[in-house]
């Protein structure tokens, strides 16, 4: 069951036999669904961040590969389309994970059967993402219950790790939604998340729709809140988690982790198994996406006529640097919250999780 209403970030239109997604670049001002009709539409939607968030990027790419196979099911096209999708964004490992899952499912099949099989696999990945996020929510809820004393529980989050970043529920916001449903009074400090403002634009919008009290704060305003005791815990998502427990997430996460540690505030990272890169030994090995500096040098919002406009902030000659993600060392992470349970962010914790996953996987 979705969080608060019958909305999810990606839906299958049975009549048109295509995928529709919410164009997240238009939120919070306009809720507009777009149709993804061909591979170019899929690649554009991911690279232009009409869809974003590690799990949603992966599921979208899986449907994109199925779409490409419906046009040309050859082995050559299977790999060419997969390469195009993989090139859209480099950091979230869910992209590669989802493409590999589809390729593994169809490559041995006769080409004539590949498109249907790929679509079925993409649908299954979508369904399992919903179930996994719900489980993350249950495990995270137990942590929130334990943190609760009298009064409202204040949670800080960064970027958007809600249902817009997954299919339903989200990762970091799933425990918040479950706590709210249970009647626990929660309030969320939403960090604005410059330069693309996923906090203001997406997380605040999501929380408001669900009736969860929230307050937007500038990224640099989060440190003082953590120092003043206004935060009971920080909950964030992840785009790639290394085998040693280092966590790569939206740029700005690391500063929050430092401030949380300095002030004794628990810092939890929520993620599905698909976000763990078992081949990546540590966070330094993760490729950090560098995006257009225009995102830093300008700001986008509604003008007085209600039109979405980008306004230049900086002078013409101003240089900028725009890393989209950062790495938080495992030592700063209180625990990782996965669909399989809560584990230590450490090589041993990850190894135990891996053993648990392989012992429970169907043979
Ligand atoms: O650049 P984005 O908006 O795709 O970055 C998203 C994030 O960093 C999220 O925190 C992360 O993907 C976790 S989403 C459940």
mmCIF file of C-alpha atoms and ligand atoms in Angstrom:
data_model
loop_
_atom_site.group_PDB
_atom_site.id
_atom_site.type_symbol
_atom_site.label_atom_id
_atom_site.label_comp_id
_atom_site.label_asym_id
_atom_site.label_seq_id
_atom_site.Cartn_x
_atom_site.Cartn_y
_atom_site.Cartn_z
ATOM 1 C CA UNK A 1 0.000 0.000 0.000
ATOM 2 C CA UNK A 2 1.459 3.382 -0.928
ATOM 3 C CA UNK A 3 2.393 5.924 1.689
ATOM 4 C CA UNK A 4 -0.583 8.198 1.678
ATOM 5 C CA UNK A 5 -2.418 7.932 -1.610
ATOM 6 C CA UNK A 6 -2.449 5.962 -4.815
ATOM 7 C CA UNK A 7 0.696 7.533 -6.213
ATOM 8 C CA UNK A 8 3.969 5.934 -7.032
ATOM 9 C CA UNK A 9 6.866 7.418 -8.970
ATOM 10 C CA UNK A 10 6.689 5.057 -11.984
ATOM 11 C CA UNK A 11 3.630 3.316 -13.426
ATOM 12 C CA UNK A 12 2.912 0.953 -16.285
ATOM 13 C CA UNK A 13 0.252 2.116 -18.732
ATOM 14 C CA UNK A 14 -1.313 -1.138 -19.918
ATOM 15 C CA UNK A 15 -3.357 0.467 -22.724
ATOM 16 C CA UNK A 16 -0.368 2.176 -24.291
ATOM 17 C CA UNK A 17 2.122 -0.509 -23.245
ATOM 18 C CA UNK A 18 4.576 2.020 -21.907
ATOM 19 C CA UNK A 19 5.983 3.453 -18.724
ATOM 20 C CA UNK A 20 4.934 6.793 -17.261
ATOM 21 C CA UNK A 21 6.981 8.683 -14.699
ATOM 22 C CA UNK A 22 6.536 11.901 -12.763
ATOM 23 C CA UNK A 23 8.731 14.652 -14.229
ATOM 24 C CA UNK A 24 10.518 15.535 -10.998
ATOM 25 C CA UNK A 25 12.146 18.630 -12.505
ATOM 26 C CA UNK A 26 8.715 20.300 -12.355
ATOM 27 C CA UNK A 27 7.984 19.569 -8.701
ATOM 28 C CA UNK A 28 6.772 20.978 -6.387
ATOM 29 C CA UNK A 29 4.960 23.376 -8.713
ATOM 30 C CA UNK A 30 3.463 20.939 -11.220
ATOM 31 C CA UNK A 31 2.634 17.245 -10.962
ATOM 32 C CA UNK A 32 3.096 16.119 -14.542
ATOM 33 C CA UNK A 33 3.425 12.572 -15.858
ATOM 34 C CA UNK A 34 5.558 11.900 -18.927
ATOM 35 C CA UNK A 35 5.497 8.879 -21.213
ATOM 36 C CA UNK A 36 8.745 7.063 -21.924
ATOM 37 C CA UNK A 37 8.258 5.799 -25.474
ATOM 38 C CA UNK A 38 11.760 4.858 -26.632
ATOM 39 C CA UNK A 39 15.320 4.436 -25.456
ATOM 40 C CA UNK A 40 16.135 8.117 -26.007
ATOM 41 C CA UNK A 41 13.240 9.085 -23.722
ATOM 42 C CA UNK A 42 14.565 6.752 -21.022
ATOM 43 C CA UNK A 43 18.137 7.999 -21.303
ATOM 44 C CA UNK A 44 17.009 11.610 -21.279
ATOM 45 C CA UNK A 45 14.681 11.101 -18.295
ATOM 46 C CA UNK A 46 17.553 9.684 -16.219
ATOM 47 C CA UNK A 47 20.331 12.056 -17.297
ATOM 48 C CA UNK A 48 18.124 15.183 -17.065
ATOM 49 C CA UNK A 49 16.915 13.955 -13.650
ATOM 50 C CA UNK A 50 13.238 13.816 -14.546
ATOM 51 C CA UNK A 51 13.653 10.596 -12.605
ATOM 52 C CA UNK A 52 16.356 10.415 -9.964
ATOM 53 C CA UNK A 53 17.158 8.642 -6.729
ATOM 54 C CA UNK A 54 19.226 5.468 -6.848
ATOM 55 C CA UNK A 55 16.453 2.826 -6.709
ATOM 56 C CA UNK A 56 14.186 4.648 -9.165
ATOM 57 C CA UNK A 57 17.048 5.154 -11.628
ATOM 58 C CA UNK A 58 17.657 1.384 -11.568
ATOM 59 C CA UNK A 59 14.024 0.371 -12.074
ATOM 60 C CA UNK A 60 13.566 2.946 -14.840
ATOM 61 C CA UNK A 61 16.635 1.606 -16.639
ATOM 62 C CA UNK A 62 15.276 -1.957 -16.391
ATOM 63 C CA UNK A 63 12.082 -0.866 -18.165
ATOM 64 C CA UNK A 64 14.207 1.059 -20.672
ATOM 65 C CA UNK A 65 16.093 -2.084 -21.593
ATOM 66 C CA UNK A 66 12.817 -3.983 -22.012
ATOM 67 C CA UNK A 67 11.578 -1.179 -24.262
ATOM 68 C CA UNK A 68 14.738 -1.344 -26.393
ATOM 69 C CA UNK A 69 14.374 -5.121 -26.742
ATOM 70 C CA UNK A 70 10.778 -4.753 -27.935
ATOM 71 C CA UNK A 71 12.171 -2.833 -30.932
ATOM 72 C CA UNK A 72 15.233 -4.988 -31.530
ATOM 73 C CA UNK A 73 15.771 -8.113 -29.418
ATOM 74 C CA UNK A 74 19.222 -8.941 -30.851
ATOM 75 C CA UNK A 75 22.149 -9.616 -28.538
ATOM 76 C CA UNK A 76 23.933 -6.660 -30.103
ATOM 77 C CA UNK A 77 21.078 -4.327 -29.173
ATOM 78 C CA UNK A 78 20.792 -5.833 -25.686
ATOM 79 C CA UNK A 79 24.354 -4.719 -24.984
ATOM 80 C CA UNK A 80 24.186 -1.438 -26.913
ATOM 81 C CA UNK A 81 21.006 -0.318 -25.133
ATOM 82 C CA UNK A 82 22.428 -1.377 -21.792
ATOM 83 C CA UNK A 83 25.581 0.679 -22.456
ATOM 84 C CA UNK A 84 23.492 3.754 -23.350
ATOM 85 C CA UNK A 85 21.453 3.459 -20.162
ATOM 86 C CA UNK A 86 24.525 2.808 -18.034
ATOM 87 C CA UNK A 87 26.148 5.990 -19.329
ATOM 88 C CA UNK A 88 23.311 8.229 -18.110
ATOM 89 C CA UNK A 89 24.527 8.641 -14.517
ATOM 90 C CA UNK A 90 27.677 7.148 -13.002
ATOM 91 C CA UNK A 91 27.301 7.038 -9.227
ATOM 92 C CA UNK A 92 24.152 5.134 -8.226
ATOM 93 C CA UNK A 93 25.079 1.460 -8.490
ATOM 94 C CA UNK A 94 21.415 0.434 -8.694
ATOM 95 C CA UNK A 95 21.585 1.383 -12.362
ATOM 96 C CA UNK A 96 24.160 -1.285 -13.154
ATOM 97 C CA UNK A 97 22.503 -3.735 -10.744
ATOM 98 C CA UNK A 98 19.117 -3.468 -12.489
ATOM 99 C CA UNK A 99 20.587 -3.704 -15.994
ATOM 100 C CA UNK A 100 22.634 -6.756 -14.984
ATOM 101 C CA UNK A 101 19.507 -8.347 -13.527
ATOM 102 C CA UNK A 102 17.626 -7.956 -16.808
ATOM 103 C CA UNK A 103 20.585 -9.068 -18.944
ATOM 104 C CA UNK A 104 21.121 -12.175 -16.812
ATOM 105 C CA UNK A 105 17.416 -13.031 -17.171
ATOM 106 C CA UNK A 106 17.185 -12.706 -20.955
ATOM 107 C CA UNK A 107 20.543 -13.224 -22.598
ATOM 108 C CA UNK A 108 20.239 -17.020 -22.866
ATOM 109 C CA UNK A 109 16.733 -16.763 -24.317
ATOM 110 C CA UNK A 110 15.755 -16.918 -27.936
ATOM 111 C CA UNK A 111 15.603 -13.267 -29.119
ATOM 112 C CA UNK A 112 11.893 -13.640 -29.885
ATOM 113 C CA UNK A 113 11.139 -14.138 -26.188
ATOM 114 C CA UNK A 114 13.455 -11.489 -24.773
ATOM 115 C CA UNK A 115 11.224 -8.407 -24.746
ATOM 116 C CA UNK A 116 8.398 -10.054 -22.792
ATOM 117 C CA UNK A 117 10.838 -11.655 -20.380
ATOM 118 C CA UNK A 118 12.666 -8.344 -19.833
ATOM 119 C CA UNK A 119 9.388 -6.570 -19.169
ATOM 120 C CA UNK A 120 8.370 -9.244 -16.671
ATOM 121 C CA UNK A 121 11.748 -8.894 -14.942
ATOM 122 C CA UNK A 122 11.408 -5.100 -14.790
ATOM 123 C CA UNK A 123 7.911 -5.467 -13.299
ATOM 124 C CA UNK A 124 9.291 -7.907 -10.721
ATOM 125 C CA UNK A 125 12.113 -5.501 -9.803
ATOM 126 C CA UNK A 126 9.537 -2.749 -9.376
ATOM 127 C CA UNK A 127 7.433 -4.921 -7.070
ATOM 128 C CA UNK A 128 10.429 -6.021 -5.017
ATOM 129 C CA UNK A 129 11.588 -2.427 -4.604
ATOM 130 C CA UNK A 130 8.223 -1.590 -3.015
ATOM 131 C CA UNK A 131 8.431 -4.576 -0.678
ATOM 132 C CA UNK A 132 12.060 -3.873 0.244
ATOM 133 C CA UNK A 133 11.423 -0.225 1.025
ATOM 134 C CA UNK A 134 8.501 -1.219 3.206
ATOM 135 C CA UNK A 135 10.807 -3.600 5.106
ATOM 136 C CA UNK A 136 13.430 -0.858 5.485
ATOM 137 C CA UNK A 137 10.620 1.232 6.935
ATOM 138 C CA UNK A 138 9.780 -1.479 9.501
ATOM 139 C CA UNK A 139 13.408 -1.884 10.608
ATOM 140 C CA UNK A 140 13.906 1.874 10.766
ATOM 141 C CA UNK A 141 10.673 2.251 12.726
ATOM 142 C CA UNK A 142 12.090 0.057 15.478
ATOM 143 C CA UNK A 143 15.058 2.432 15.761
ATOM 144 C CA UNK A 144 12.730 5.412 15.923
ATOM 145 C CA UNK A 145 10.601 3.747 18.620
ATOM 146 C CA UNK A 146 13.759 3.196 20.664
ATOM 147 C CA UNK A 147 14.800 6.838 20.296
ATOM 148 C CA UNK A 148 11.440 8.181 21.306
ATOM 149 C CA UNK A 149 11.108 9.959 24.602
ATOM 150 C CA UNK A 150 8.325 12.371 25.535
ATOM 151 C CA UNK A 151 7.227 14.742 22.806
ATOM 152 C CA UNK A 152 7.974 14.978 19.138
ATOM 153 C CA UNK A 153 10.724 12.987 17.463
ATOM 154 C CA UNK A 154 12.875 15.311 15.353
ATOM 155 C CA UNK A 155 14.496 13.682 12.347
ATOM 156 C CA UNK A 156 16.887 15.361 9.947
ATOM 157 C CA UNK A 157 17.186 14.215 6.344
ATOM 158 C CA UNK A 158 19.106 15.299 3.252
ATOM 159 C CA UNK A 159 18.229 15.284 -0.446
ATOM 160 C CA UNK A 160 15.206 13.141 -1.263
ATOM 161 C CA UNK A 161 15.104 9.520 -0.188
ATOM 162 C CA UNK A 162 11.330 9.200 -0.174
ATOM 163 C CA UNK A 163 8.926 7.500 -2.560
ATOM 164 C CA UNK A 164 9.953 9.843 -5.357
ATOM 165 C CA UNK A 165 13.442 8.346 -5.193
ATOM 166 C CA UNK A 166 12.174 4.758 -5.164
ATOM 167 C CA UNK A 167 8.784 3.450 -6.283
ATOM 168 C CA UNK A 168 6.820 3.694 -3.061
ATOM 169 C CA UNK A 169 7.719 4.384 0.583
ATOM 170 C CA UNK A 170 11.312 5.501 -0.013
ATOM 171 C CA UNK A 171 14.320 4.508 2.065
ATOM 172 C CA UNK A 172 15.076 7.252 4.620
ATOM 173 C CA UNK A 173 11.469 8.441 4.654
ATOM 174 C CA UNK A 174 9.921 4.966 4.951
ATOM 175 C CA UNK A 175 10.490 4.789 8.754
ATOM 176 C CA UNK A 176 9.149 8.340 9.049
ATOM 177 C CA UNK A 177 5.955 7.444 7.184
ATOM 178 C CA UNK A 178 5.517 4.297 9.270
ATOM 179 C CA UNK A 179 6.070 6.218 12.527
ATOM 180 C CA UNK A 180 3.573 8.877 11.444
ATOM 181 C CA UNK A 181 1.004 6.188 10.625
ATOM 182 C CA UNK A 182 1.554 4.618 14.014
ATOM 183 C CA UNK A 183 0.742 7.905 15.705
ATOM 184 C CA UNK A 184 4.268 8.767 16.824
ATOM 185 C CA UNK A 185 4.589 12.555 16.616
ATOM 186 C CA UNK A 186 7.398 13.206 14.136
ATOM 187 C CA UNK A 187 8.843 16.356 12.657
ATOM 188 C CA UNK A 188 11.400 16.367 9.836
ATOM 189 C CA UNK A 189 14.164 18.907 9.313
ATOM 190 C CA UNK A 190 14.517 18.962 5.525
ATOM 191 C CA UNK A 191 17.906 20.111 4.334
ATOM 192 C CA UNK A 192 17.463 22.168 1.149
ATOM 193 C CA UNK A 193 20.169 20.242 -0.791
ATOM 194 C CA UNK A 194 21.822 22.780 -3.040
ATOM 195 C CA UNK A 195 22.381 22.962 -5.912
ATOM 196 C CA UNK A 196 19.319 21.082 -7.214
ATOM 197 C CA UNK A 197 17.265 21.539 -4.087
ATOM 198 C CA UNK A 198 15.818 18.044 -3.841
ATOM 199 C CA UNK A 199 15.056 18.744 -0.170
ATOM 200 C CA UNK A 200 12.946 21.847 -0.763
ATOM 201 C CA UNK A 201 11.448 20.685 -4.042
ATOM 202 C CA UNK A 202 10.793 17.006 -3.430
ATOM 203 C CA UNK A 203 11.106 15.954 0.213
ATOM 204 C CA UNK A 204 9.068 18.845 1.620
ATOM 205 C CA UNK A 205 6.418 18.242 -1.062
ATOM 206 C CA UNK A 206 6.217 14.522 -0.284
ATOM 207 C CA UNK A 207 6.031 15.024 3.467
ATOM 208 C CA UNK A 208 3.373 17.711 3.179
ATOM 209 C CA UNK A 209 1.215 15.442 1.004
ATOM 210 C CA UNK A 210 1.474 12.756 3.660
ATOM 211 C CA UNK A 211 0.643 15.207 6.443
ATOM 212 C CA UNK A 212 4.052 14.851 8.123
ATOM 213 C CA UNK A 213 5.170 18.116 9.775
ATOM 214 C CA UNK A 214 8.430 19.353 8.284
ATOM 215 C CA UNK A 215 10.611 22.441 8.142
ATOM 216 C CA UNK A 216 13.102 23.317 5.420
ATOM 217 C CA UNK A 217 16.515 24.494 6.591
ATOM 218 C CA UNK A 218 19.502 25.629 4.552
ATOM 219 C CA UNK A 219 22.262 23.067 4.217
ATOM 220 C CA UNK A 220 24.536 25.203 6.359
ATOM 221 C CA UNK A 221 21.794 25.644 8.970
ATOM 222 C CA UNK A 222 21.850 21.920 9.795
ATOM 223 C CA UNK A 223 25.059 22.049 11.864
ATOM 224 C CA UNK A 224 23.654 24.471 14.428
ATOM 225 C CA UNK A 225 20.462 22.410 14.759
ATOM 226 C CA UNK A 226 22.519 19.302 15.463
ATOM 227 C CA UNK A 227 24.573 21.180 18.055
ATOM 228 C CA UNK A 228 21.546 22.672 19.776
ATOM 229 C CA UNK A 229 19.907 19.297 20.447
ATOM 230 C CA UNK A 230 17.072 19.926 17.988
ATOM 231 C CA UNK A 231 17.642 16.618 16.188
ATOM 232 C CA UNK A 232 17.056 13.110 17.593
ATOM 233 C CA UNK A 233 18.580 11.330 14.618
ATOM 234 C CA UNK A 234 19.681 11.823 11.035
ATOM 235 C CA UNK A 235 18.217 9.489 8.386
ATOM 236 C CA UNK A 236 19.624 9.559 4.853
ATOM 237 C CA UNK A 237 19.715 7.281 1.814
ATOM 238 C CA UNK A 238 22.640 6.067 -0.261
ATOM 239 C CA UNK A 239 23.565 5.870 -3.931
ATOM 240 C CA UNK A 240 26.341 3.357 -3.472
ATOM 241 C CA UNK A 241 27.625 1.672 -0.342
ATOM 242 C CA UNK A 242 31.078 0.107 -0.461
ATOM 243 C CA UNK A 243 31.945 -3.318 0.961
ATOM 244 C CA UNK A 244 33.664 -1.656 3.950
ATOM 245 C CA UNK A 245 30.515 0.315 4.877
ATOM 246 C CA UNK A 246 31.553 3.686 3.416
ATOM 247 C CA UNK A 247 28.477 5.450 2.115
ATOM 248 C CA UNK A 248 28.203 7.589 -1.002
ATOM 249 C CA UNK A 249 25.164 9.863 -1.012
ATOM 250 C CA UNK A 250 24.110 13.344 -2.136
ATOM 251 C CA UNK A 251 26.799 15.961 -1.567
ATOM 252 C CA UNK A 252 26.295 17.484 1.876
ATOM 253 C CA UNK A 253 25.728 14.136 3.588
ATOM 254 C CA UNK A 254 29.314 14.001 4.885
ATOM 255 C CA UNK A 255 29.067 17.364 6.646
ATOM 256 C CA UNK A 256 25.901 16.208 8.398
ATOM 257 C CA UNK A 257 27.597 12.997 9.492
ATOM 258 C CA UNK A 258 30.524 14.974 10.938
ATOM 259 C CA UNK A 259 28.229 17.343 12.800
ATOM 260 C CA UNK A 260 26.073 14.448 14.028
ATOM 261 C CA UNK A 261 29.111 12.587 15.374
ATOM 262 C CA UNK A 262 30.509 15.706 17.040
ATOM 263 C CA UNK A 263 27.207 16.170 18.847
ATOM 264 C CA UNK A 264 26.359 12.560 19.704
ATOM 265 C CA UNK A 265 23.382 12.347 17.336
ATOM 266 C CA UNK A 266 22.743 8.924 15.714
ATOM 267 C CA UNK A 267 23.365 8.957 11.964
ATOM 268 C CA UNK A 268 21.536 6.149 10.137
ATOM 269 C CA UNK A 269 21.862 5.282 6.456
ATOM 270 C CA UNK A 270 18.943 3.435 4.868
ATOM 271 C CA UNK A 271 19.426 1.421 1.702
ATOM 272 C CA UNK A 272 18.226 -1.632 -0.171
ATOM 273 C CA UNK A 273 20.672 -4.444 -0.919
ATOM 274 C CA UNK A 274 20.730 -3.243 -4.554
ATOM 275 C CA UNK A 275 22.663 -0.143 -3.410
ATOM 276 C CA UNK A 276 25.589 -2.162 -2.043
ATOM 277 C CA UNK A 277 28.505 -2.488 -4.437
ATOM 278 C CA UNK A 278 30.201 -5.663 -3.252
ATOM 279 C CA UNK A 279 32.963 -5.132 -5.827
ATOM 280 C CA UNK A 280 33.859 -1.746 -4.417
ATOM 281 C CA UNK A 281 36.292 -2.085 -1.487
ATOM 282 C CA UNK A 282 35.929 1.450 -0.134
ATOM 283 C CA UNK A 283 34.313 4.821 -0.772
ATOM 284 C CA UNK A 284 37.416 6.275 -2.444
ATOM 285 C CA UNK A 285 36.829 3.904 -5.362
ATOM 286 C CA UNK A 286 33.389 5.333 -6.146
ATOM 287 C CA UNK A 287 33.064 7.577 -9.178
ATOM 288 C CA UNK A 288 31.515 10.854 -8.081
ATOM 289 C CA UNK A 289 29.299 12.405 -10.740
ATOM 290 C CA UNK A 290 30.332 15.941 -11.663
ATOM 291 C CA UNK A 291 27.410 17.908 -13.033
ATOM 292 C CA UNK A 292 27.057 21.116 -15.015
ATOM 293 C CA UNK A 293 28.368 24.112 -13.091
ATOM 294 C CA UNK A 294 25.265 26.044 -14.210
ATOM 295 C CA UNK A 295 23.439 24.198 -11.407
ATOM 296 C CA UNK A 296 25.670 25.952 -8.867
ATOM 297 C CA UNK A 297 25.806 29.322 -10.578
ATOM 298 C CA UNK A 298 22.045 29.644 -10.991
ATOM 299 C CA UNK A 299 18.839 28.835 -9.186
ATOM 300 C CA UNK A 300 15.555 27.637 -10.659
ATOM 301 C CA UNK A 301 12.101 28.600 -9.442
ATOM 302 C CA UNK A 302 8.765 30.155 -10.385
ATOM 303 C CA UNK A 303 8.735 33.775 -11.524
ATOM 304 C CA UNK A 304 5.866 36.176 -10.777
ATOM 305 C CA UNK A 305 4.040 34.951 -13.868
ATOM 306 C CA UNK A 306 4.191 31.381 -12.615
ATOM 307 C CA UNK A 307 6.809 30.324 -15.190
ATOM 308 C CA UNK A 308 9.724 28.103 -14.205
ATOM 309 C CA UNK A 309 12.910 30.125 -14.746
ATOM 310 C CA UNK A 310 16.610 29.661 -14.109
ATOM 311 C CA UNK A 311 18.149 32.821 -12.659
ATOM 312 C CA UNK A 312 21.892 33.444 -12.735
ATOM 313 C CA UNK A 313 23.315 34.044 -9.266
ATOM 314 C CA UNK A 314 26.978 34.550 -10.052
ATOM 315 C CA UNK A 315 28.955 36.970 -12.158
ATOM 316 C CA UNK A 316 29.867 35.924 -15.699
ATOM 317 C CA UNK A 317 33.458 35.046 -14.882
ATOM 318 C CA UNK A 318 32.748 33.015 -11.737
ATOM 319 C CA UNK A 319 34.189 29.506 -11.704
ATOM 320 C CA UNK A 320 32.307 26.686 -10.000
ATOM 321 C CA UNK A 321 32.678 23.010 -9.117
ATOM 322 C CA UNK A 322 29.677 20.714 -8.879
ATOM 323 C CA UNK A 323 30.284 17.245 -7.393
ATOM 324 C CA UNK A 324 26.842 15.657 -7.016
ATOM 325 C CA UNK A 325 27.773 13.192 -4.261
ATOM 326 C CA UNK A 326 30.185 12.725 -1.373
ATOM 327 C CA UNK A 327 31.490 9.827 0.672
ATOM 328 C CA UNK A 328 30.803 9.420 4.377
ATOM 329 C CA UNK A 329 33.342 7.098 6.005
ATOM 330 C CA UNK A 330 31.792 4.047 7.679
ATOM 331 C CA UNK A 331 33.168 5.176 11.045
ATOM 332 C CA UNK A 332 30.713 8.081 11.059
ATOM 333 C CA UNK A 333 27.677 5.891 10.350
ATOM 334 C CA UNK A 334 25.809 4.619 13.412
ATOM 335 C CA UNK A 335 24.240 1.755 11.440
ATOM 336 C CA UNK A 336 22.952 0.744 8.019
ATOM 337 C CA UNK A 337 19.239 -0.003 7.793
ATOM 338 C CA UNK A 338 18.451 -2.501 5.034
ATOM 339 C CA UNK A 339 15.482 -4.655 4.071
ATOM 340 C CA UNK A 340 17.319 -7.529 5.805
ATOM 341 C CA UNK A 341 17.742 -5.696 9.094
ATOM 342 C CA UNK A 342 20.065 -3.235 10.814
ATOM 343 C CA UNK A 343 23.796 -3.889 10.371
ATOM 344 C CA UNK A 344 27.073 -2.276 11.408
ATOM 345 C CA UNK A 345 28.664 -0.055 8.794
ATOM 346 C CA UNK A 346 31.932 -2.000 8.825
ATOM 347 C CA UNK A 347 33.636 -4.697 6.730
ATOM 348 C CA UNK A 348 32.479 -7.299 9.281
ATOM 349 C CA UNK A 349 28.912 -5.974 9.303
ATOM 350 C CA UNK A 350 28.726 -6.032 5.514
ATOM 351 C CA UNK A 351 30.279 -9.513 5.366
ATOM 352 C CA UNK A 352 27.660 -10.813 7.835
ATOM 353 C CA UNK A 353 24.913 -9.221 5.763
ATOM 354 C CA UNK A 354 26.261 -10.823 2.609
ATOM 355 C CA UNK A 355 26.329 -14.244 4.273
ATOM 356 C CA UNK A 356 22.769 -13.713 5.524
ATOM 357 C CA UNK A 357 21.612 -12.768 2.017
ATOM 358 C CA UNK A 358 23.259 -15.773 0.355
ATOM 359 C CA UNK A 359 21.898 -18.190 2.947
ATOM 360 C CA UNK A 360 18.365 -16.900 2.437
ATOM 361 C CA UNK A 361 18.454 -16.657 -1.402
ATOM 362 C CA UNK A 362 16.491 -19.299 -3.274
ATOM 363 C CA UNK A 363 18.786 -21.936 -4.815
HETATM 364 O O1 LIG B 1 21.083 13.192 -7.661
HETATM 365 P P1 LIG B 1 19.911 12.433 -7.098
HETATM 366 O O2 LIG B 1 18.737 13.282 -6.781
HETATM 367 O O3 LIG B 1 19.576 11.222 -7.931
HETATM 368 O O4 LIG B 1 20.475 11.906 -5.716
HETATM 369 C C1 LIG B 1 19.646 11.148 -4.894
HETATM 370 C C2 LIG B 1 20.250 10.844 -3.582
HETATM 371 O O5 LIG B 1 21.389 11.170 -3.309
HETATM 372 C C3 LIG B 1 19.426 10.031 -2.636
HETATM 373 O O6 LIG B 1 19.721 10.397 -1.322
HETATM 374 C C4 LIG B 1 19.791 8.565 -2.825
HETATM 375 O O7 LIG B 1 19.614 8.193 -4.156
HETATM 376 C C5 LIG B 1 19.024 7.685 -1.961
HETATM 377 S S1 LIG B 1 17.408 7.492 -2.639
HETATM 378 C C6 LIG B 1 16.504 6.375 -1.878
#
